[in-house]
PDB file of C-alpha atoms in Angstrom:
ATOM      1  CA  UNK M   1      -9.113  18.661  -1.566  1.00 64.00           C
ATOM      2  CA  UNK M   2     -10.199  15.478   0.534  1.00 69.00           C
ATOM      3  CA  UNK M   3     -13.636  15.583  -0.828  1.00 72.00           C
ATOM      4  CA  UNK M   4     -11.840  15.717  -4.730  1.00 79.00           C
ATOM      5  CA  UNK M   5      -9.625  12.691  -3.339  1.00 75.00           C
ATOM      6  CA  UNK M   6     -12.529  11.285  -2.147  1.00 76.00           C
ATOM      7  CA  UNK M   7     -15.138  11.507  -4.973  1.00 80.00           C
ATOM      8  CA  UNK M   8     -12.516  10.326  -7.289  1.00 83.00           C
ATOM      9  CA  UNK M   9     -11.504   7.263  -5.408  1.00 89.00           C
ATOM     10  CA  UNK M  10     -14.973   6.228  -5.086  1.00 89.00           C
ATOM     11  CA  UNK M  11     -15.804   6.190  -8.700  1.00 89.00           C
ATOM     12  CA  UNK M  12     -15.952   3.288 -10.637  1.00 89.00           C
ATOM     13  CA  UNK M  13     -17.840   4.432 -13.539  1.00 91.00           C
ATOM     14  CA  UNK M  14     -14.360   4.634 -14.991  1.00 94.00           C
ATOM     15  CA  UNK M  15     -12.214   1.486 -16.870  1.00 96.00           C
ATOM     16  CA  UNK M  16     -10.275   0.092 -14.601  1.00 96.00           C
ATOM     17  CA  UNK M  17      -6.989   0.755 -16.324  1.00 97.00           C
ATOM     18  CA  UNK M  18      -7.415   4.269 -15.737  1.00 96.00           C
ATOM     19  CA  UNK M  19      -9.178   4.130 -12.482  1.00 97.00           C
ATOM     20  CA  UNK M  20      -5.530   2.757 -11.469  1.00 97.00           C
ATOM     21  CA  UNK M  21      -3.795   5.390 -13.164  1.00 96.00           C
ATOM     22  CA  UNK M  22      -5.670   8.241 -11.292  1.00 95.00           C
ATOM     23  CA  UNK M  23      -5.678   6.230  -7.970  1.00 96.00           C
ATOM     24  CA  UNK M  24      -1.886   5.338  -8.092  1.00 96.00           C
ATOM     25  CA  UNK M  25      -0.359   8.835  -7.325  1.00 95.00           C
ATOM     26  CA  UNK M  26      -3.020   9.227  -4.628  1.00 95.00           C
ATOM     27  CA  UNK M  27      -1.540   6.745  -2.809  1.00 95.00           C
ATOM     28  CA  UNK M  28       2.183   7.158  -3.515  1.00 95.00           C
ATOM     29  CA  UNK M  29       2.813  11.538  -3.088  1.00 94.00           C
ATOM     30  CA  UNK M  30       1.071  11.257   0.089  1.00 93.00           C
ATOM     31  CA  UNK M  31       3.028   8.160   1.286  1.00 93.00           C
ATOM     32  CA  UNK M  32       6.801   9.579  -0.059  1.00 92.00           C
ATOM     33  CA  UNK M  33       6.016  13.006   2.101  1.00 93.00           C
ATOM     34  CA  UNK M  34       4.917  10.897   4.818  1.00 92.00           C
ATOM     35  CA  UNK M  35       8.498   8.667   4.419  1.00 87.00           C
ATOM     36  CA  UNK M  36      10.353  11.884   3.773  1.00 88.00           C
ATOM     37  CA  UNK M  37       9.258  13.564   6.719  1.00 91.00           C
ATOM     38  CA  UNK M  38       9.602  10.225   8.996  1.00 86.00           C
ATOM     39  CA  UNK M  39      12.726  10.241   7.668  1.00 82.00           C
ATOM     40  CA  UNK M  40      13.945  13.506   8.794  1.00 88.00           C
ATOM     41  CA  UNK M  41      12.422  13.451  11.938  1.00 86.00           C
ATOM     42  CA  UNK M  42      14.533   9.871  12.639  1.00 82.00           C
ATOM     43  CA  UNK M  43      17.734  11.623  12.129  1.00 83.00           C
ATOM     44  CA  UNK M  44      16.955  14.958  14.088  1.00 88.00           C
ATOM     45  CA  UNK M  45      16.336  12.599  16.864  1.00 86.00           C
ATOM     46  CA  UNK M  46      18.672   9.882  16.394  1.00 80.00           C
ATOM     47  CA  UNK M  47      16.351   6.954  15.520  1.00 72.00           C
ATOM     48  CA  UNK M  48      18.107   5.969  12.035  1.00 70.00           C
ATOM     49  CA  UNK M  49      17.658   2.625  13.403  1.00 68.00           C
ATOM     50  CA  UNK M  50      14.157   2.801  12.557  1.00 66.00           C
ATOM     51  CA  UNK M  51      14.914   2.675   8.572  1.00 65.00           C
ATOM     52  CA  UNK M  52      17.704   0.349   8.978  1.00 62.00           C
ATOM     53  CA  UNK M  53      17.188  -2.385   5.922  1.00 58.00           C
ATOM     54  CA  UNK M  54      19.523  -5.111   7.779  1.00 56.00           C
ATOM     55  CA  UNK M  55      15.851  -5.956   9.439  1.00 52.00           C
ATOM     56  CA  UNK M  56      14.964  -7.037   6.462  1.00 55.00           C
ATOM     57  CA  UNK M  57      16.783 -10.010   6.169  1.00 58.00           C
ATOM     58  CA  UNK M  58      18.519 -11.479   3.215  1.00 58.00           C
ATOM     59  CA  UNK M  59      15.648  -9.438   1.002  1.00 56.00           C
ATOM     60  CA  UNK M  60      18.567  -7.325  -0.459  1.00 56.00           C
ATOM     61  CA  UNK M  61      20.801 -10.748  -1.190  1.00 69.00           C
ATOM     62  CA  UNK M  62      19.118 -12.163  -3.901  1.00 73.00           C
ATOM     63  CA  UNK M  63      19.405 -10.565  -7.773  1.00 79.00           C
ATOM     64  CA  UNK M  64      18.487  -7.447  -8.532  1.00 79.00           C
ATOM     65  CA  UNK M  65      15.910  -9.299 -11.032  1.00 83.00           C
ATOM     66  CA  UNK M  66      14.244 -11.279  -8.064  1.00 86.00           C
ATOM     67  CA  UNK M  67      14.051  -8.467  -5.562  1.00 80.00           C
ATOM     68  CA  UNK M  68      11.870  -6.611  -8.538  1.00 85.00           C
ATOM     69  CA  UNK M  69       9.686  -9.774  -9.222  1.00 89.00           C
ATOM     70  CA  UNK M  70       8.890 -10.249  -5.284  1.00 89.00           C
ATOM     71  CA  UNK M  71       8.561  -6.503  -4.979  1.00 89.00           C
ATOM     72  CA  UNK M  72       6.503  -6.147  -7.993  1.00 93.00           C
ATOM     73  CA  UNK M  73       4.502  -8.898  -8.623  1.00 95.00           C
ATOM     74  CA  UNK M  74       4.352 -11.612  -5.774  1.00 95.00           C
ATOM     75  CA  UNK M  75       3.643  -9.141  -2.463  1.00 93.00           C
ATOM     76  CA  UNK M  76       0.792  -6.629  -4.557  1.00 97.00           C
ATOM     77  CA  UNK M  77      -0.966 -10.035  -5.372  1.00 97.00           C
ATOM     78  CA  UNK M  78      -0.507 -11.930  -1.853  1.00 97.00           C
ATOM     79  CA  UNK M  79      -1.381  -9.267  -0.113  1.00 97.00           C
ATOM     80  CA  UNK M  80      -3.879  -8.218  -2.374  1.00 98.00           C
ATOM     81  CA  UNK M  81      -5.817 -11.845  -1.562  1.00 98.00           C
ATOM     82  CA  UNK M  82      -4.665 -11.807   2.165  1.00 97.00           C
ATOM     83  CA  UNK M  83      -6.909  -8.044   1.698  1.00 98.00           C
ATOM     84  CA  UNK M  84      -9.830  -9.709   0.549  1.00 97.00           C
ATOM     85  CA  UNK M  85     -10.482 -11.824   3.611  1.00 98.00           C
ATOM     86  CA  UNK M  86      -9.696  -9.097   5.806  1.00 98.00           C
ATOM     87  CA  UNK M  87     -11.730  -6.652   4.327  1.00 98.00           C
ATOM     88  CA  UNK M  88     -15.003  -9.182   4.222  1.00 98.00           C
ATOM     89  CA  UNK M  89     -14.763  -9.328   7.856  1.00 98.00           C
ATOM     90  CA  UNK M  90     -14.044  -5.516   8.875  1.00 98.00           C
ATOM     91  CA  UNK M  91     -17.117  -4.881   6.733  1.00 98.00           C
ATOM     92  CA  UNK M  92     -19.180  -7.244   8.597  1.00 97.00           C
ATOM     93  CA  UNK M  93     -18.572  -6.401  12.114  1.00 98.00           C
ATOM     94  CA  UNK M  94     -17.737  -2.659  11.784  1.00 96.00           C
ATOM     95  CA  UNK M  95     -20.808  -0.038  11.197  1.00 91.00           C
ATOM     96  CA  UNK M  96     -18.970   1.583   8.722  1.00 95.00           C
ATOM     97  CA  UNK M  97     -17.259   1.279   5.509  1.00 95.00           C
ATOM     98  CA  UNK M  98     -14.208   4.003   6.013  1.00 95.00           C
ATOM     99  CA  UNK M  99     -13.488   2.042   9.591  1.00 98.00           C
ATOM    100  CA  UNK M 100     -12.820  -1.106   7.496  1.00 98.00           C
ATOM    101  CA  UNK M 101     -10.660   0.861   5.410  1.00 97.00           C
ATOM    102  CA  UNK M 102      -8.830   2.491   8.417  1.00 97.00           C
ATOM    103  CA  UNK M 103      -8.649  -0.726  10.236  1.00 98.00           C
ATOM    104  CA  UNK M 104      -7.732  -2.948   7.299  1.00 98.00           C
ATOM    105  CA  UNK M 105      -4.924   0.049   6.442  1.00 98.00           C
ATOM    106  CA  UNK M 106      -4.286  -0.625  10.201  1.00 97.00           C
ATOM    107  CA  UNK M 107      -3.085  -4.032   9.922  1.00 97.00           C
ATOM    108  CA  UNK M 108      -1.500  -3.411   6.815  1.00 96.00           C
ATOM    109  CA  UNK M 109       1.281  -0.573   8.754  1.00 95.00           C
ATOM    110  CA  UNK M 110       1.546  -3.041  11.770  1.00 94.00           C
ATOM    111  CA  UNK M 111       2.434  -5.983   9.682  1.00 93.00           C
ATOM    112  CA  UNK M 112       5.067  -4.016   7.433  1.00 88.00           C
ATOM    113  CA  UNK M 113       6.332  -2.487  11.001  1.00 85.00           C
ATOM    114  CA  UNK M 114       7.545  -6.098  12.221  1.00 84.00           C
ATOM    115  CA  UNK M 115      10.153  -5.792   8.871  1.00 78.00           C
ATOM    116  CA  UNK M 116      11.359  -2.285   9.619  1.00 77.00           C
ATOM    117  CA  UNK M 117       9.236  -0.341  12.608  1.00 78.00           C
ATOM    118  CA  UNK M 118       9.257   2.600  10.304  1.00 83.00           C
ATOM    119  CA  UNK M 119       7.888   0.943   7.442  1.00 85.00           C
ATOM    120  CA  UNK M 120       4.196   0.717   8.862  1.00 87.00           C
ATOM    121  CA  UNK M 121       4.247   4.789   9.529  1.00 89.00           C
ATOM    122  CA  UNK M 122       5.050   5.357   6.034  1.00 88.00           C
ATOM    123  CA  UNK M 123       2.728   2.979   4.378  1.00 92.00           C
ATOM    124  CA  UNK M 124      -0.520   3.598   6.447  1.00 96.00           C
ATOM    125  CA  UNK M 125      -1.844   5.772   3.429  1.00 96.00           C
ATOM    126  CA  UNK M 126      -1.186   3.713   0.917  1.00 97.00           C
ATOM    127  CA  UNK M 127      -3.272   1.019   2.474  1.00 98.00           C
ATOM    128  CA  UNK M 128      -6.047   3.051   2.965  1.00 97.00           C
ATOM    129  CA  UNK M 129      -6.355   3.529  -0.730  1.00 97.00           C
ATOM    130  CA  UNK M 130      -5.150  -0.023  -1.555  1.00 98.00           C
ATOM    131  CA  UNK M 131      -7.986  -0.683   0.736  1.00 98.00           C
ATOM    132  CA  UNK M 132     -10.697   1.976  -0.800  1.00 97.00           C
ATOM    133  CA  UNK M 133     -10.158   0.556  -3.999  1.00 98.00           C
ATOM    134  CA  UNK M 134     -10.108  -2.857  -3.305  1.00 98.00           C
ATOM    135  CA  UNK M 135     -14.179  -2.097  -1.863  1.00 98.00           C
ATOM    136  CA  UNK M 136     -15.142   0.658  -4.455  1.00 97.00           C
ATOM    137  CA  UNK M 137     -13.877  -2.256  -7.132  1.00 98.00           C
ATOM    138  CA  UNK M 138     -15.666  -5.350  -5.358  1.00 97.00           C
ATOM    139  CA  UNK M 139     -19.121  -4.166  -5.707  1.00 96.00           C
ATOM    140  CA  UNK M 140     -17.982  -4.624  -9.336  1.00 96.00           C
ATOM    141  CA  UNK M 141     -16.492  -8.003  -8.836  1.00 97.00           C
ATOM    142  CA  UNK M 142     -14.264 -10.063  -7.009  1.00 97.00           C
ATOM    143  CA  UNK M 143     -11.550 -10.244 -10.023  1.00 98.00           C
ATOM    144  CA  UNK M 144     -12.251  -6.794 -10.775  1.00 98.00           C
ATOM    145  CA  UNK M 145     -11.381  -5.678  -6.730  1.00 98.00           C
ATOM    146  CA  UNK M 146      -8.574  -7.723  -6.771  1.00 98.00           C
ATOM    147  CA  UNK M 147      -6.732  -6.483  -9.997  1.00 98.00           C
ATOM    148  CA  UNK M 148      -7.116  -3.252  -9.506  1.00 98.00           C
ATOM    149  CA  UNK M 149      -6.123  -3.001  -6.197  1.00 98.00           C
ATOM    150  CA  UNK M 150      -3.160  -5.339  -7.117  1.00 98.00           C
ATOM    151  CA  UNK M 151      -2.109  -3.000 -10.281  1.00 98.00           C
ATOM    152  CA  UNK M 152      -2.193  -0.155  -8.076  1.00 98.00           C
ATOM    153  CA  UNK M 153       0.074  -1.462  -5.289  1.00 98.00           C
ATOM    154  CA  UNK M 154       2.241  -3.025  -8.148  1.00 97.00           C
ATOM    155  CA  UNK M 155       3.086   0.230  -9.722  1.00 97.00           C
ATOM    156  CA  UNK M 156       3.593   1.600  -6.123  1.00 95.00           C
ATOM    157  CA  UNK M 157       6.133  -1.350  -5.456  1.00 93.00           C
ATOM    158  CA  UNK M 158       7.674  -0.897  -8.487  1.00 93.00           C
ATOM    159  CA  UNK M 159       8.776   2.650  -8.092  1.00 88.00           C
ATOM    160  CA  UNK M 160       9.759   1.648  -4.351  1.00 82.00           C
ATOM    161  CA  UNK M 161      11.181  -1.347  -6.010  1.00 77.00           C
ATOM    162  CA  UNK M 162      13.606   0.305  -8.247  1.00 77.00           C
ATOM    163  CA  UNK M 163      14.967   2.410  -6.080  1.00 71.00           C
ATOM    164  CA  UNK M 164      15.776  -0.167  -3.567  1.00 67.00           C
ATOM    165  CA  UNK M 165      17.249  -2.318  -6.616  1.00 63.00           C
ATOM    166  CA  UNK M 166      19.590   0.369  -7.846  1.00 68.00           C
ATOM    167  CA  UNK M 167      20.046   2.269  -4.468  1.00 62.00           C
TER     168      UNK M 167
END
């Protein structure tokens, strides 16, 4: 199963469109089981506190329609370029590629804990394939890494999006 996961995030020899496609639900059913169980293991124990969304500011204050476009659109393609940078340098001073992607995923989870501590937990995964593609896609180009990994975490935001919209 990992190796199947594996083969067919590290293949480029498809379009890009549909390299996003495939690479999408490998990062989001992993990541909702991962939230699902976090989340049930908070309220066995007590520590709803650790999803509470009143960390996250006035996030939830603005329209529905601007909450989707910041969700959506403006985080995937900041972080996406905050990624790049990050990435470069991992690659450079660690001997191998996957620790890059584990340590960029890293950040990634410890950022998004300082919003919600929870957040990071759930999230790791998806960074690590955010992260995966963003490499597998650069040896292509920059603009090429950069989409893709964008379109993916996009369509990832977007389903988290709507359900924080309409929840």
């Amino acid at each position: 199963m990992i190796a199947s996961l594996r083969l067919l995030l590290l293949d480029r020899r498809v379009h890009p469109a549909h390299y996003v496609l495939r690479a999408w639900p490998v990062a989001i059913v992993p990541t909702l089981a991962i939230a699902t169980v976090a989340s049930i293991v908070a309220q066995l124990v007590g520590a709803d506190h650790l999803f509470d969304q009143s960390q996250w500011g006035n996030l939830f204050e603005m329209s529905t329609g601007m909450l989707l476009v910041q969700i959506i659109l403006v985080a995937p393609i900041l972080e996406t370029l905050l990624m790049a940078p990050l990435l470069a340098l991992l690659v450079r001073v660690l001997p191998r590629r996957r620790y890059a992607v584990l340590g960029s995923a890293l950040v990634w989870a410890i950022l998004h804990s300082l919003s919600a501590p929870i957040w990071g937990v759930c999230i790791f995964w998806t960074f690590v394939v955010f992260s995966t593609a963003f490499l597998v896609w650069r040896e292509v180009s920059l603009w090429h890494a950069l989409g893709v990994t964008a379109s993916i975490h996009a369509l990832n935001n977007a389903f988290a999006g709507l359900g924080l919209a309409f929840s």
